[in-house]
Each structure stands twice: as C-alpha cells, then as structure tokens.
PDB file of C-alpha atoms and ligand atoms in Angstrom:
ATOM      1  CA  UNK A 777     -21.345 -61.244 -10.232  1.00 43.00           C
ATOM      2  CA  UNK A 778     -18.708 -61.583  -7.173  1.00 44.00           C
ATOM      3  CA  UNK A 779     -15.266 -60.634  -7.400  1.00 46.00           C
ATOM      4  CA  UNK A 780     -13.464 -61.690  -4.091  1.00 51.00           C
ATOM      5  CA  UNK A 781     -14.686 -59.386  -1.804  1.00 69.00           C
ATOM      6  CA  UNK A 782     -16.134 -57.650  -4.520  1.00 67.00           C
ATOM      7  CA  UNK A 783     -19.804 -57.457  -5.611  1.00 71.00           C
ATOM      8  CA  UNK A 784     -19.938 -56.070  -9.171  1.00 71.00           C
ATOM      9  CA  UNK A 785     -22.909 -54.957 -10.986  1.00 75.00           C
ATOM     10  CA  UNK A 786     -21.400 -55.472 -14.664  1.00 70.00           C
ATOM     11  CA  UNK A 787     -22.297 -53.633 -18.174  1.00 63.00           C
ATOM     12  CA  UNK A 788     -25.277 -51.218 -17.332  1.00 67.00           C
ATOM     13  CA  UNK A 789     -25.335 -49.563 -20.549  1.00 66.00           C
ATOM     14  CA  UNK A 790     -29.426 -48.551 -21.222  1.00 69.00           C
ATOM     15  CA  UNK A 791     -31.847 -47.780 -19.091  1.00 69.00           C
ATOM     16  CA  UNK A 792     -33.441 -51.216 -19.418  1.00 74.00           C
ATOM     17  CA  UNK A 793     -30.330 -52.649 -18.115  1.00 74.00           C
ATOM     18  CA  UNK A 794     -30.565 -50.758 -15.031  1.00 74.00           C
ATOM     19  CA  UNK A 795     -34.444 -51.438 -14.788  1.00 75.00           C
ATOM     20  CA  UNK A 796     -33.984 -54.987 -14.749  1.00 78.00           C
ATOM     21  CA  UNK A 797     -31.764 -54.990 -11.843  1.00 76.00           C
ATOM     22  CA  UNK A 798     -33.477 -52.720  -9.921  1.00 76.00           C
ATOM     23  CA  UNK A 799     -36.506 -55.266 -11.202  1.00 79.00           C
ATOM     24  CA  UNK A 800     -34.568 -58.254  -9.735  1.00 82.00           C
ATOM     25  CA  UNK A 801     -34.095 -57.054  -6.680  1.00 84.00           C
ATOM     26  CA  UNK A 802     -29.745 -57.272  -7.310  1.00 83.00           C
ATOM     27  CA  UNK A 803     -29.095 -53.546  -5.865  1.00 82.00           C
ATOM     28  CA  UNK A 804     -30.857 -54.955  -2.469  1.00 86.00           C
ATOM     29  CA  UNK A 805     -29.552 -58.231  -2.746  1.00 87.00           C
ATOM     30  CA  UNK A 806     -26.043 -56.794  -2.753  1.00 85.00           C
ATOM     31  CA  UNK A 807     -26.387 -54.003   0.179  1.00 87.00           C
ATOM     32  CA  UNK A 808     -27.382 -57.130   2.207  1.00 89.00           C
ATOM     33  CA  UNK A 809     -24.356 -58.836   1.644  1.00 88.00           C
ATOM     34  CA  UNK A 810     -22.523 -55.894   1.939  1.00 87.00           C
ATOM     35  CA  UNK A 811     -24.100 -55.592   5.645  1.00 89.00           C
ATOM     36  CA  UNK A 812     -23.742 -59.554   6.609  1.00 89.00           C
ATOM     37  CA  UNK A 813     -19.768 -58.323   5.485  1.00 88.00           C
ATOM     38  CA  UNK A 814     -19.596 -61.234   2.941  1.00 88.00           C
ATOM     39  CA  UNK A 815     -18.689 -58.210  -0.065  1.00 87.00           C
ATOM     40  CA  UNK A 816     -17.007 -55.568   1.453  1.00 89.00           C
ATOM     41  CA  UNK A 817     -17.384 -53.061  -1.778  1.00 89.00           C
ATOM     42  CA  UNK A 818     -19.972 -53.071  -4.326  1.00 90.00           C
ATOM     43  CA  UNK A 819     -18.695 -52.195  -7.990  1.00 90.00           C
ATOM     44  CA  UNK A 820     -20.444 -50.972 -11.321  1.00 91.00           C
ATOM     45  CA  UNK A 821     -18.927 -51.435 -14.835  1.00 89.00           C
ATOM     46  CA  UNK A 822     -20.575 -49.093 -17.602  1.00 87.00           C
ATOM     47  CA  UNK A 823     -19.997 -46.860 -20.201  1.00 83.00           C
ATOM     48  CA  UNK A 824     -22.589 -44.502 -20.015  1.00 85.00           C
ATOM     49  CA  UNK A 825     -21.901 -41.542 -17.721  1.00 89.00           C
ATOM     50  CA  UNK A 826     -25.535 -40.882 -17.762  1.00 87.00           C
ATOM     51  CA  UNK A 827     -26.242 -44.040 -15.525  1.00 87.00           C
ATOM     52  CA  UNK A 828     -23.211 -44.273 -14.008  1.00 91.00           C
ATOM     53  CA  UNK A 829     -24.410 -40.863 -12.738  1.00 92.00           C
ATOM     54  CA  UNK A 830     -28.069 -42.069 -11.278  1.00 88.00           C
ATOM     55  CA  UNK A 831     -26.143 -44.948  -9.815  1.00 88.00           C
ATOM     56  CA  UNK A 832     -23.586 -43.037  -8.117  1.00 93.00           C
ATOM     57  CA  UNK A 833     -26.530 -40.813  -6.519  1.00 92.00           C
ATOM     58  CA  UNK A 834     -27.958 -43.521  -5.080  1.00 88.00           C
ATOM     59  CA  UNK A 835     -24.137 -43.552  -3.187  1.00 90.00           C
ATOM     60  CA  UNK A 836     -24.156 -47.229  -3.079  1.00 87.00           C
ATOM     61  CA  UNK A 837     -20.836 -47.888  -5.045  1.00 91.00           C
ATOM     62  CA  UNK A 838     -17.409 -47.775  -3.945  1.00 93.00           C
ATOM     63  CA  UNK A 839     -15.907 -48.394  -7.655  1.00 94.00           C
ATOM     64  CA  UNK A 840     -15.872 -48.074 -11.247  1.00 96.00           C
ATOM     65  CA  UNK A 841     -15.165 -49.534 -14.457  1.00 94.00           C
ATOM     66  CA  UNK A 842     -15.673 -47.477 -17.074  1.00 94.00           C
ATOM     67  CA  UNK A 843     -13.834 -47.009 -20.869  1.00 91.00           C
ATOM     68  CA  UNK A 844     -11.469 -43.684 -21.057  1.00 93.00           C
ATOM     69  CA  UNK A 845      -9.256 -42.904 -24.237  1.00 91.00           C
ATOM     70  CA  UNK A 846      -8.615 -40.181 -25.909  1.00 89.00           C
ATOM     71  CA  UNK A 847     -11.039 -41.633 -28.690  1.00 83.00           C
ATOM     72  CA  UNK A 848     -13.935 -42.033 -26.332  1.00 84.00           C
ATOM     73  CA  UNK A 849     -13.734 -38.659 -24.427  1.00 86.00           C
ATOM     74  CA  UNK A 850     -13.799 -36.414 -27.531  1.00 79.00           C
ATOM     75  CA  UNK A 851     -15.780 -38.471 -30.111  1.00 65.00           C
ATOM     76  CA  UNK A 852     -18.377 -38.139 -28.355  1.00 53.00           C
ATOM     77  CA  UNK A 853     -22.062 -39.986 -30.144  1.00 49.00           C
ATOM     78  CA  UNK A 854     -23.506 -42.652 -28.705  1.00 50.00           C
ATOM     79  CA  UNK A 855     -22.886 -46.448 -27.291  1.00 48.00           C
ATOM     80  CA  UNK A 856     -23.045 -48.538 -30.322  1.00 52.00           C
ATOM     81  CA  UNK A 857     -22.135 -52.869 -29.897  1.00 50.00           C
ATOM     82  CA  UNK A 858     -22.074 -53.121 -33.485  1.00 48.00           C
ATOM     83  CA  UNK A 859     -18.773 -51.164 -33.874  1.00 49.00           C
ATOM     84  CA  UNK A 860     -17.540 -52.026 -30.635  1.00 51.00           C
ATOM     85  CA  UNK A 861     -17.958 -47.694 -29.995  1.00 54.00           C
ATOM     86  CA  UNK A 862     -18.740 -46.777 -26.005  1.00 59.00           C
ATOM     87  CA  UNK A 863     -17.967 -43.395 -26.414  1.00 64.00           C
ATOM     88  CA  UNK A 864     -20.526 -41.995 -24.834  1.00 73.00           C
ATOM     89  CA  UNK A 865     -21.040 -38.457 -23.496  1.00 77.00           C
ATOM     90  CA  UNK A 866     -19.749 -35.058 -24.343  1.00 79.00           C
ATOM     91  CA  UNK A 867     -16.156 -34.420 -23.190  1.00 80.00           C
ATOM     92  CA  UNK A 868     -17.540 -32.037 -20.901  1.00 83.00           C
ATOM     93  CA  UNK A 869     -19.943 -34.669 -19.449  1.00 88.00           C
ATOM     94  CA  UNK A 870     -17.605 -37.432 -19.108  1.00 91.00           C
ATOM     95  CA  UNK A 871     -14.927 -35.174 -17.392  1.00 91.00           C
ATOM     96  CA  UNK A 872     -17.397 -34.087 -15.299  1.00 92.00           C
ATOM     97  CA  UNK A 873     -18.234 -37.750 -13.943  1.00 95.00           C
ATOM     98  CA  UNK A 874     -14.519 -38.071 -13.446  1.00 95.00           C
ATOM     99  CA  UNK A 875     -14.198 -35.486 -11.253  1.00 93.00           C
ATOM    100  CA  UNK A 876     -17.784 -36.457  -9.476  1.00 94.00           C
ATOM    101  CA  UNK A 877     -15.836 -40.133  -8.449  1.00 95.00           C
ATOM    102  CA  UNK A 878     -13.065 -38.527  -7.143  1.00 93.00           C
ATOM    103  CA  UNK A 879     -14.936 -36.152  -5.357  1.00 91.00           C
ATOM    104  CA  UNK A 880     -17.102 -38.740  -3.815  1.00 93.00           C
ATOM    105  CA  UNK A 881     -14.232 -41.370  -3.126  1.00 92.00           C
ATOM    106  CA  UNK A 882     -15.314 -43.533  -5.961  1.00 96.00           C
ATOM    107  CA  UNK A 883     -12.246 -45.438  -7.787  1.00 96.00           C
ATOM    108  CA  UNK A 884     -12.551 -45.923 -11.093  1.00 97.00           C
ATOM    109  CA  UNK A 885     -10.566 -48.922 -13.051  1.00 96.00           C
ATOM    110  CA  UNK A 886     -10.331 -47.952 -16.402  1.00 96.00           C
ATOM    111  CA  UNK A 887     -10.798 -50.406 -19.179  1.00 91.00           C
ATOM    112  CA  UNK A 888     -10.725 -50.042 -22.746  1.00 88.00           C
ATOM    113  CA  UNK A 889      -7.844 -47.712 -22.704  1.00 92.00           C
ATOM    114  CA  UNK A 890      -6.601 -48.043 -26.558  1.00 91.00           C
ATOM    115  CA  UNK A 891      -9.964 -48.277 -27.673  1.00 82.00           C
ATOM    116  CA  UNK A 892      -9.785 -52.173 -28.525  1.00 77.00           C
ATOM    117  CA  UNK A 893      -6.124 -51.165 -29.994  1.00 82.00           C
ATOM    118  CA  UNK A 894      -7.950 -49.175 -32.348  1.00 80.00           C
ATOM    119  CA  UNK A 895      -5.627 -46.296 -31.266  1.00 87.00           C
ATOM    120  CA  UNK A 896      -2.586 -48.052 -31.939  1.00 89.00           C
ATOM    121  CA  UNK A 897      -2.878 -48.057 -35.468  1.00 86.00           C
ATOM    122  CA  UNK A 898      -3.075 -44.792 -37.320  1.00 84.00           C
ATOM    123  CA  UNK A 899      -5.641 -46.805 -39.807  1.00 80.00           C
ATOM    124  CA  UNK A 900      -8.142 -47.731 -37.685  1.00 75.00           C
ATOM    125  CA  UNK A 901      -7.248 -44.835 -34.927  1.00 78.00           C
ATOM    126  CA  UNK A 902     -10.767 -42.377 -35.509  1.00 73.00           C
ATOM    127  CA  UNK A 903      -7.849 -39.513 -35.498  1.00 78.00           C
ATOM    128  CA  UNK A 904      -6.401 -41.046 -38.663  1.00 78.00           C
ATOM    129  CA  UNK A 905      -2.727 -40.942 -36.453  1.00 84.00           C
ATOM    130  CA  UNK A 906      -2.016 -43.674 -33.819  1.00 90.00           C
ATOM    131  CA  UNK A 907      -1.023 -43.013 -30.315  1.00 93.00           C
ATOM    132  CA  UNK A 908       1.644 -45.431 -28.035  1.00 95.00           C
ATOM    133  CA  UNK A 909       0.132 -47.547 -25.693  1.00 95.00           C
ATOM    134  CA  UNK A 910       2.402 -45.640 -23.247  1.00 96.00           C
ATOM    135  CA  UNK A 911       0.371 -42.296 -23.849  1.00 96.00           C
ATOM    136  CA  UNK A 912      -2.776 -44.372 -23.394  1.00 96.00           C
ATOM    137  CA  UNK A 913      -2.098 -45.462 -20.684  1.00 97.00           C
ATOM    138  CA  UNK A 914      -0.903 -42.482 -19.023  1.00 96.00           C
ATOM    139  CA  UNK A 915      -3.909 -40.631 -20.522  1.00 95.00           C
ATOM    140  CA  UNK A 916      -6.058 -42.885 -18.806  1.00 96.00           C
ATOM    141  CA  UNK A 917      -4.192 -42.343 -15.698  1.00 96.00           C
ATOM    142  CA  UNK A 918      -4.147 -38.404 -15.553  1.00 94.00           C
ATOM    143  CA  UNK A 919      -8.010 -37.957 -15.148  1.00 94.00           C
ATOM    144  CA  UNK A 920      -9.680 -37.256 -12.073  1.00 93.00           C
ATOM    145  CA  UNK A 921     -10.597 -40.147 -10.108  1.00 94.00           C
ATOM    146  CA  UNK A 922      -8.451 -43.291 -11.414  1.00 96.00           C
ATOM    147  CA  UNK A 923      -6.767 -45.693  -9.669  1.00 96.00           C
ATOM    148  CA  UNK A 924      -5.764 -48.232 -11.954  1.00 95.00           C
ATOM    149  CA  UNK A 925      -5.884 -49.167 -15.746  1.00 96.00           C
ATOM    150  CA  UNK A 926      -6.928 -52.990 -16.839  1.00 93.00           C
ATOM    151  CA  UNK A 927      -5.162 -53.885 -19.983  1.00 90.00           C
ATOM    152  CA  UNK A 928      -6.287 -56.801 -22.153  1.00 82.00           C
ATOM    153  CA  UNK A 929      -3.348 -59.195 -22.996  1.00 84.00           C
ATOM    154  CA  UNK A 930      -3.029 -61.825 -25.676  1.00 84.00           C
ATOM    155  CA  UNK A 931      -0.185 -62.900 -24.599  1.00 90.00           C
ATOM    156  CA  UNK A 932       3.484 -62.827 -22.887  1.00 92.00           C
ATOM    157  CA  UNK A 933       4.512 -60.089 -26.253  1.00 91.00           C
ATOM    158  CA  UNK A 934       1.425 -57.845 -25.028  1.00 89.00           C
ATOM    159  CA  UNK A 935       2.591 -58.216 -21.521  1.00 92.00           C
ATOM    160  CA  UNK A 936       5.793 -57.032 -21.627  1.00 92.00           C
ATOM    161  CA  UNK A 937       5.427 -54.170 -24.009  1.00 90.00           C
ATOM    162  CA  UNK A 938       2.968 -52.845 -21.412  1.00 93.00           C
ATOM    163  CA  UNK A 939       4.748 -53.335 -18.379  1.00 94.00           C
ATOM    164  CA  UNK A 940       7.689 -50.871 -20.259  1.00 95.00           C
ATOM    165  CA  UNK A 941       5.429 -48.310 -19.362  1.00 96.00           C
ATOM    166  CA  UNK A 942       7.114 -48.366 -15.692  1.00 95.00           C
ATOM    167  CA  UNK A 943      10.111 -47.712 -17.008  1.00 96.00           C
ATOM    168  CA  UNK A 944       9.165 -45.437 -20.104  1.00 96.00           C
ATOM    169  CA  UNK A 945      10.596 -42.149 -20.059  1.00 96.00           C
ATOM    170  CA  UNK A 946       8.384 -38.623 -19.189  1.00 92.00           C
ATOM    171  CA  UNK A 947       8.547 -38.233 -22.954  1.00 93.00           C
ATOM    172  CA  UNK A 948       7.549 -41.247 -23.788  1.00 96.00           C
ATOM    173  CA  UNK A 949       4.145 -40.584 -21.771  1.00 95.00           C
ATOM    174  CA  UNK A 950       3.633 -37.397 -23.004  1.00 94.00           C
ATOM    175  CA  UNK A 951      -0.116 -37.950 -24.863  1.00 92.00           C
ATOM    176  CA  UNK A 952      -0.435 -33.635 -25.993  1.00 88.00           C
ATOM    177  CA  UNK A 953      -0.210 -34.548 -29.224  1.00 88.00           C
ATOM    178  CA  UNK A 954      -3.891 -35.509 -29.402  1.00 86.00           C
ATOM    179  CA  UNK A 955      -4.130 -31.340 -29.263  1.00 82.00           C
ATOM    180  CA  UNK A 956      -3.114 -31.353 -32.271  1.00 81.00           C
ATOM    181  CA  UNK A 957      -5.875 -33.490 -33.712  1.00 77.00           C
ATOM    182  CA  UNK A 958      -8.673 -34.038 -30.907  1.00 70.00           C
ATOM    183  CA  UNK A 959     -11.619 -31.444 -32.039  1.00 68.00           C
ATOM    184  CA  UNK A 960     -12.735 -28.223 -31.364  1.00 70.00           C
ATOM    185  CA  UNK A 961     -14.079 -28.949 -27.864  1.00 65.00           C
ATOM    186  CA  UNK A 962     -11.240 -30.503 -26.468  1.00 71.00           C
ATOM    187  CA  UNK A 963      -9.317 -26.214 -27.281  1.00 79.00           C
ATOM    188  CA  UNK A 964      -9.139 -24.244 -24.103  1.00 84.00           C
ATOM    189  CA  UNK A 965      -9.384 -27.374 -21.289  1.00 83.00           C
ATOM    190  CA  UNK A 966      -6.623 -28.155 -19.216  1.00 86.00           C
ATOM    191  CA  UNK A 967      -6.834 -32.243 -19.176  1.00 84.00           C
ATOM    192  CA  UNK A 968      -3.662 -32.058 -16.823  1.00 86.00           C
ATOM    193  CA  UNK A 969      -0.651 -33.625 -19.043  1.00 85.00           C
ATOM    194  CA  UNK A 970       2.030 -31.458 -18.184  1.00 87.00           C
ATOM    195  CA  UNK A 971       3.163 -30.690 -21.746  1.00 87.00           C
ATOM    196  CA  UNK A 972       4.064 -27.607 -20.599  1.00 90.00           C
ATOM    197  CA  UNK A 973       6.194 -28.358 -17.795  1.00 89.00           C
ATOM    198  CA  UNK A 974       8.817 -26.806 -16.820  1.00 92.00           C
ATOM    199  CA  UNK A 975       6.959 -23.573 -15.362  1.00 95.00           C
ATOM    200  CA  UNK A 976       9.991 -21.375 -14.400  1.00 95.00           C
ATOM    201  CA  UNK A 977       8.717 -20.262 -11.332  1.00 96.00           C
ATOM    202  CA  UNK A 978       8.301 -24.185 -10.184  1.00 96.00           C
ATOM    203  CA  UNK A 979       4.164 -24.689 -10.535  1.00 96.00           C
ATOM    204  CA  UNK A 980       3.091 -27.955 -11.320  1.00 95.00           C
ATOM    205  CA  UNK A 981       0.360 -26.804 -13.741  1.00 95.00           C
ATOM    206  CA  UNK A 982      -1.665 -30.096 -14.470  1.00 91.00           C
ATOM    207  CA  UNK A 983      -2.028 -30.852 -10.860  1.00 92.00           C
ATOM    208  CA  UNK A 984      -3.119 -27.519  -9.916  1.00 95.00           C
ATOM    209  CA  UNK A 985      -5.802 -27.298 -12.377  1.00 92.00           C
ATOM    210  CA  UNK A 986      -6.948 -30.668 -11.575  1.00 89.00           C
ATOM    211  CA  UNK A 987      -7.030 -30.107  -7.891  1.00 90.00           C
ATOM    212  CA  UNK A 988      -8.880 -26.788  -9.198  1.00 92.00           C
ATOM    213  CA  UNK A 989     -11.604 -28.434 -11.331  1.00 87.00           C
ATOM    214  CA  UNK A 990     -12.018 -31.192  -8.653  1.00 85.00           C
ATOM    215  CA  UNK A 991     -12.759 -28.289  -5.863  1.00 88.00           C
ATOM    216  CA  UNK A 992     -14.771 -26.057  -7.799  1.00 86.00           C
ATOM    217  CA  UNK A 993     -17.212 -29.336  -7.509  1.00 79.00           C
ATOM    218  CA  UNK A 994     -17.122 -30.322  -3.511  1.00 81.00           C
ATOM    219  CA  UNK A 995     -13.826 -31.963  -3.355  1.00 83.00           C
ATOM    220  CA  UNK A 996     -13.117 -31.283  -0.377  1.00 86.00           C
ATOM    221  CA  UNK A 997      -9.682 -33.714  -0.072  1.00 86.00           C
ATOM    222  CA  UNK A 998      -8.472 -32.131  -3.464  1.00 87.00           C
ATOM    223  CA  UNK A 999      -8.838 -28.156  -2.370  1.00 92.00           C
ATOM    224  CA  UNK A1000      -7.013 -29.687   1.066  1.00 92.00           C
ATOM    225  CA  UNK A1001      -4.351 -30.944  -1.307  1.00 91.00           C
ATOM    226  CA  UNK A1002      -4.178 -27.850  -2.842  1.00 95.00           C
ATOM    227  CA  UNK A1003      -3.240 -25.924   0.296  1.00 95.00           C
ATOM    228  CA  UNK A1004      -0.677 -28.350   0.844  1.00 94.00           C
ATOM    229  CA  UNK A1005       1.083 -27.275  -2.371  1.00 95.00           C
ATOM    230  CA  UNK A1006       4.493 -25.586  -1.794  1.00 95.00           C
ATOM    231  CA  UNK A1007       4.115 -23.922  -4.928  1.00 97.00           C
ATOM    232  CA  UNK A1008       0.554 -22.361  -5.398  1.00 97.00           C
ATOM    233  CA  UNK A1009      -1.249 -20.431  -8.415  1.00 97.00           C
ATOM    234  CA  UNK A1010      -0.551 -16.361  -6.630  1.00 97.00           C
ATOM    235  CA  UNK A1011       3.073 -17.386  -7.526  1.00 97.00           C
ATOM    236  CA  UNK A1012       2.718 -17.520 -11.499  1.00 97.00           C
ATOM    237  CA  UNK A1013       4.887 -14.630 -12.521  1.00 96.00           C
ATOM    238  CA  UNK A1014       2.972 -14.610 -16.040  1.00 95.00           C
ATOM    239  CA  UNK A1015       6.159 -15.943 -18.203  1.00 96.00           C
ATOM    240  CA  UNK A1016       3.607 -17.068 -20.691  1.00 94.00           C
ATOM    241  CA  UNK A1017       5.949 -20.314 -21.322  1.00 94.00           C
ATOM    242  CA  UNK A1018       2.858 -22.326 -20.419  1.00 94.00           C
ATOM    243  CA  UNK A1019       0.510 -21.016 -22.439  1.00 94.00           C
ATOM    244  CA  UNK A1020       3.092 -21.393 -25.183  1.00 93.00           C
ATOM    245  CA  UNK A1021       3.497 -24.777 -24.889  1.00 90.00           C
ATOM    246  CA  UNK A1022      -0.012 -25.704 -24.373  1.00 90.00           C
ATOM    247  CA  UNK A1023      -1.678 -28.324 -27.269  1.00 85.00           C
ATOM    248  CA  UNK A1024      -4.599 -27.382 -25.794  1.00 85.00           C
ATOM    249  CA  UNK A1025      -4.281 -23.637 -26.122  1.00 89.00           C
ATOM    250  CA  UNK A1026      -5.200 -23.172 -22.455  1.00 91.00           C
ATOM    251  CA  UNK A1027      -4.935 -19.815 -21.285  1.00 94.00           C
ATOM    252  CA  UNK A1028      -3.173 -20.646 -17.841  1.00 95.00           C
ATOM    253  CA  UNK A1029      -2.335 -17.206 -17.419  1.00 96.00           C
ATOM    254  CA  UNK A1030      -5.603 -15.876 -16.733  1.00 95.00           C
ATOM    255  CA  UNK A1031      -6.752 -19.504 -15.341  1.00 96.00           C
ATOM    256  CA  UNK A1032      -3.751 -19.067 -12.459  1.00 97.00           C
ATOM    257  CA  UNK A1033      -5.479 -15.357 -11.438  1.00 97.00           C
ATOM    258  CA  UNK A1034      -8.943 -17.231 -11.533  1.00 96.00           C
ATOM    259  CA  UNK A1035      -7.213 -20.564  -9.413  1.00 97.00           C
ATOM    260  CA  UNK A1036      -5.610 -17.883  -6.943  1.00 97.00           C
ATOM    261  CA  UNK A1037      -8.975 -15.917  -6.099  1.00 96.00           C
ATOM    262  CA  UNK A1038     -11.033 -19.140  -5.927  1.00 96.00           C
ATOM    263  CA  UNK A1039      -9.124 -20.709  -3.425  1.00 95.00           C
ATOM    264  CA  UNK A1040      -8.511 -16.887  -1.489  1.00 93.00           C
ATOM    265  CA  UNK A1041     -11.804 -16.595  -1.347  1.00 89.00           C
ATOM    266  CA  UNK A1042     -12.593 -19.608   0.131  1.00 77.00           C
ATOM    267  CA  UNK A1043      -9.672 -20.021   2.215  1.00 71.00           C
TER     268      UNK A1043
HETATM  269  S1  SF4 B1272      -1.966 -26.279 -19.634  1.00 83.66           S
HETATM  270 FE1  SF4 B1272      -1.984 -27.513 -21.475  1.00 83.66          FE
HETATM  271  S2  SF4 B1272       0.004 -28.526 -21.538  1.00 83.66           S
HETATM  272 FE2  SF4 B1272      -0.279 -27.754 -19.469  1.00 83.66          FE
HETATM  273  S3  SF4 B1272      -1.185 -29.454 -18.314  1.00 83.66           S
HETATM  274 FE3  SF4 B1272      -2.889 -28.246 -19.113  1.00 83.66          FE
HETATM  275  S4  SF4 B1272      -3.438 -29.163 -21.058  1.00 83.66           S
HETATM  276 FE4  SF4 B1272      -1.412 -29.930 -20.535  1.00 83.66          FE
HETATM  277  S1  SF4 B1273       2.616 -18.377 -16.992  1.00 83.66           S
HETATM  278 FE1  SF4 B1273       2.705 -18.899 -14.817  1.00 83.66          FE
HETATM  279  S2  SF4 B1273       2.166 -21.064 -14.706  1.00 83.66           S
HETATM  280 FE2  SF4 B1273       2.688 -20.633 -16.826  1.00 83.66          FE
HETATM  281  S3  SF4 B1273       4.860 -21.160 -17.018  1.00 83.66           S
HETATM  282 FE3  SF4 B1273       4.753 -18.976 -16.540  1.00 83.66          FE
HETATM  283  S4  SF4 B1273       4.877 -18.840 -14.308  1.00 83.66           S
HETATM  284 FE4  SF4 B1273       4.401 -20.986 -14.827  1.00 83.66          FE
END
C-alpha cells in the first residue's frame, strides 16, 4: 500500500471496493500518517471516473492513476476483467474528470496507455487500424491534468523503442488520425493535438482551448495562464486554416469568438 513517501489506495473499481476501505478504516488510517508526516501524499489508482469522482470530493488525494487511450476515452461501456476492458465512462465524462484533477491540483499518472498494446496492432486495435506508441503516448500526455505516463516494459527492446519518443519528431506524435476513425462523439471536441498548427496569425489552438475548457470549470491557474498568452483568441483573423485541418471537425472559428467573450467577460 506505501510507495516511498507515497500512500496509495490501489484498484477501486466498484463500489464495494470503495466500501470496504472506507469499512477498514484505510482512508483514516492514511490521513493519520499523512499528519504524523510519515506519507507525505496519498494516491488512488482506478478506472472508474465515477469513483474517482466521490473520492476526489472527499479532497483527500494528491494523485492519480488512471487508464487513458484513445481506445478507452471513446469506447466508452463498462469495466470488464474478463477482456482486460477499463474503458469506462462517456468521453464527455472522462474528459470532464481530467479537467476536474487539473483544476483541483490533482496529478494524474497515466497507465495503460496502448491499451495492453492492443492499439499497436491494427488486429486487435478496437479501431481495426493501429496507432504508434509515440501517438499514445503523446495522447496520453495532451489531456488535462497529466503529469507523467507509466509504460509497461518487457524488456531492454520495449525500453528503448519508448524512450525514442524524446527524440521523435512533431509528426511522429501527431495522434489526429484517430478523427478519422474514433466515433461520432469524439466530432466537434477540441482534445488539444495541434493537427492544425500552424495558425497564421501565431495562436496556439490546442492550448487555448484546453486552458478554455479547464476555466470554464474553476481553474483558476489555467484562465491565469491564459492571460499570460502573448497570442490570445480576439486575435484569430478567421483564416479558416484551422478548421480545415481539424480531424475533429471543430469549429474553432466560432469557438475563438466564444474563448474571446468568456475570458472578456470575466476579465
Ligand atoms: S482544433 Fe482540431 S486539430 Fe486543432 S487542436 Fe483541436 S482537435 Fe486538434
Ligand atoms: S481561424 Fe483563427 S485560430 Fe484558426 S488558423 Fe485561422 S487565425 Fe488561427
């Protein structure tokens, strides 16, 4: 249950997971140690954004493991052992709970990130085409609210075809294809991956919506970060380029006009 100055509560999945340790007294257990300073951050690792969410109101965690992919945030369905499936949540809902961590100052480590390597293989990939480990990765690290991604190695081969990733190029990276075959819900969301870059007029689209989504709930830090920006929504000259480009068919014309008056208005 202890990792170094950790203290982890690991795999609440049901609700009779997170009965029993309420039962057993472990929540308690661990904000003692917390206050005698022997852990100095408590930790939950989960897949279900349902209790990750009544956890994270009782604003006792500091981190969080929890499975992204492209696989898991827009198959949506439900947590299931037998086919090793955690993709749990609507993409909606688990986006949400992304942007809720980062709002609240809760790091999340991802794990699972190619699905069990399910998504490196266009036969078992649930999209029928595979994706790099690059994009997953990189994927993983464009949503709200992660810090790192833990990779599962077999070996010294696995290791160093992951750790190409620091020197892959932007291209390399570049995940939009899932546009192309992620469904219906995933059209008309910005999920930040800068296939659209270069805006002519210099905006960094992906980080702009993100630091839009992440305001619009109580992010404080993030709509401070967007003030900081040299190069703010009220200076989209409505080239259209983006929306061009977009897998995702987001319509960042209008979205810039809705960024600028949000953040006017609350200036
Ligand atoms: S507008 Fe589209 S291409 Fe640009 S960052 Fe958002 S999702 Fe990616
Ligand atoms: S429409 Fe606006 S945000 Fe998009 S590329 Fe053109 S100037 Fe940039």
């Amino acid at each position: 249950m202890t990792h170094a100055d950790f203290g982890f509560i690991h795999c609440i999945d049901e609700a009779s997971d997170y009965r029993t340790i309420e039962k057993n007294g472990i929540t308690d257990y661990l904000l003692r140690l917390k206050k005698q300073g022997v852990v100095h951050h408590i930790g939950l690792s989960s897949h279900t954004p349902k209790l990750v969410n009544q956890v994270l109101d009782m604003g006792i965690i500091d981190m969080l493991m929890f499975s992204i992919n492209p696989a898991y945030d827009y198959a949506g369905g439900e947590l299931d052992y037998a086919t090793d499936s955690y993709a749990v949540g609507s993409v909606a809902e688990r986006m949400a709970l992304y942007r809720r961590c980062e709002a609240e100052g809760v790091g999340i480590s991802v794990m699972k990130s190619f699905s069990g390597g399910q998504l490196l293989d266009s036969r078992t990939s649930p999209f029928g085409k595979k994706l790099t480990e690059n994009q997953c990765i990189q994927y993983a690290l464009d949503k709200p609210g992660v810090l790192t991604v833990l990779l599962g190695v077999r070996g010294k081969a696995d290791l160093q075809k992951i750790l190409r990733f620091c020197e892959a190029a932007q291209e390399e990276k570049d995940y939009s294809v899932i546009g192309t075959f992620a469904p219906a819900d995933a059209e008309g969301h910005c999920v930040y991956c800068n296939h659209c870059a270069p805006c002519p007029a210099g905006l960094n689209v992906g980080l702009i919506n993100k630091y839009y989504d992440l305001s619009v709930v109580g992010d404080k830090l993030a709509a401070d970060y967007y003030r900081k920006l040299e190069i703010k929504a009220d200076q989209c000259v409505k080239c259209g380029h983006c929306n061009v480009r977009c897998p995702f068919h987001v319509e960042q014309m209008e979205r810039m006009e809705k960024i600028n008056a949000y953040f006017a208005q609350s200036e």
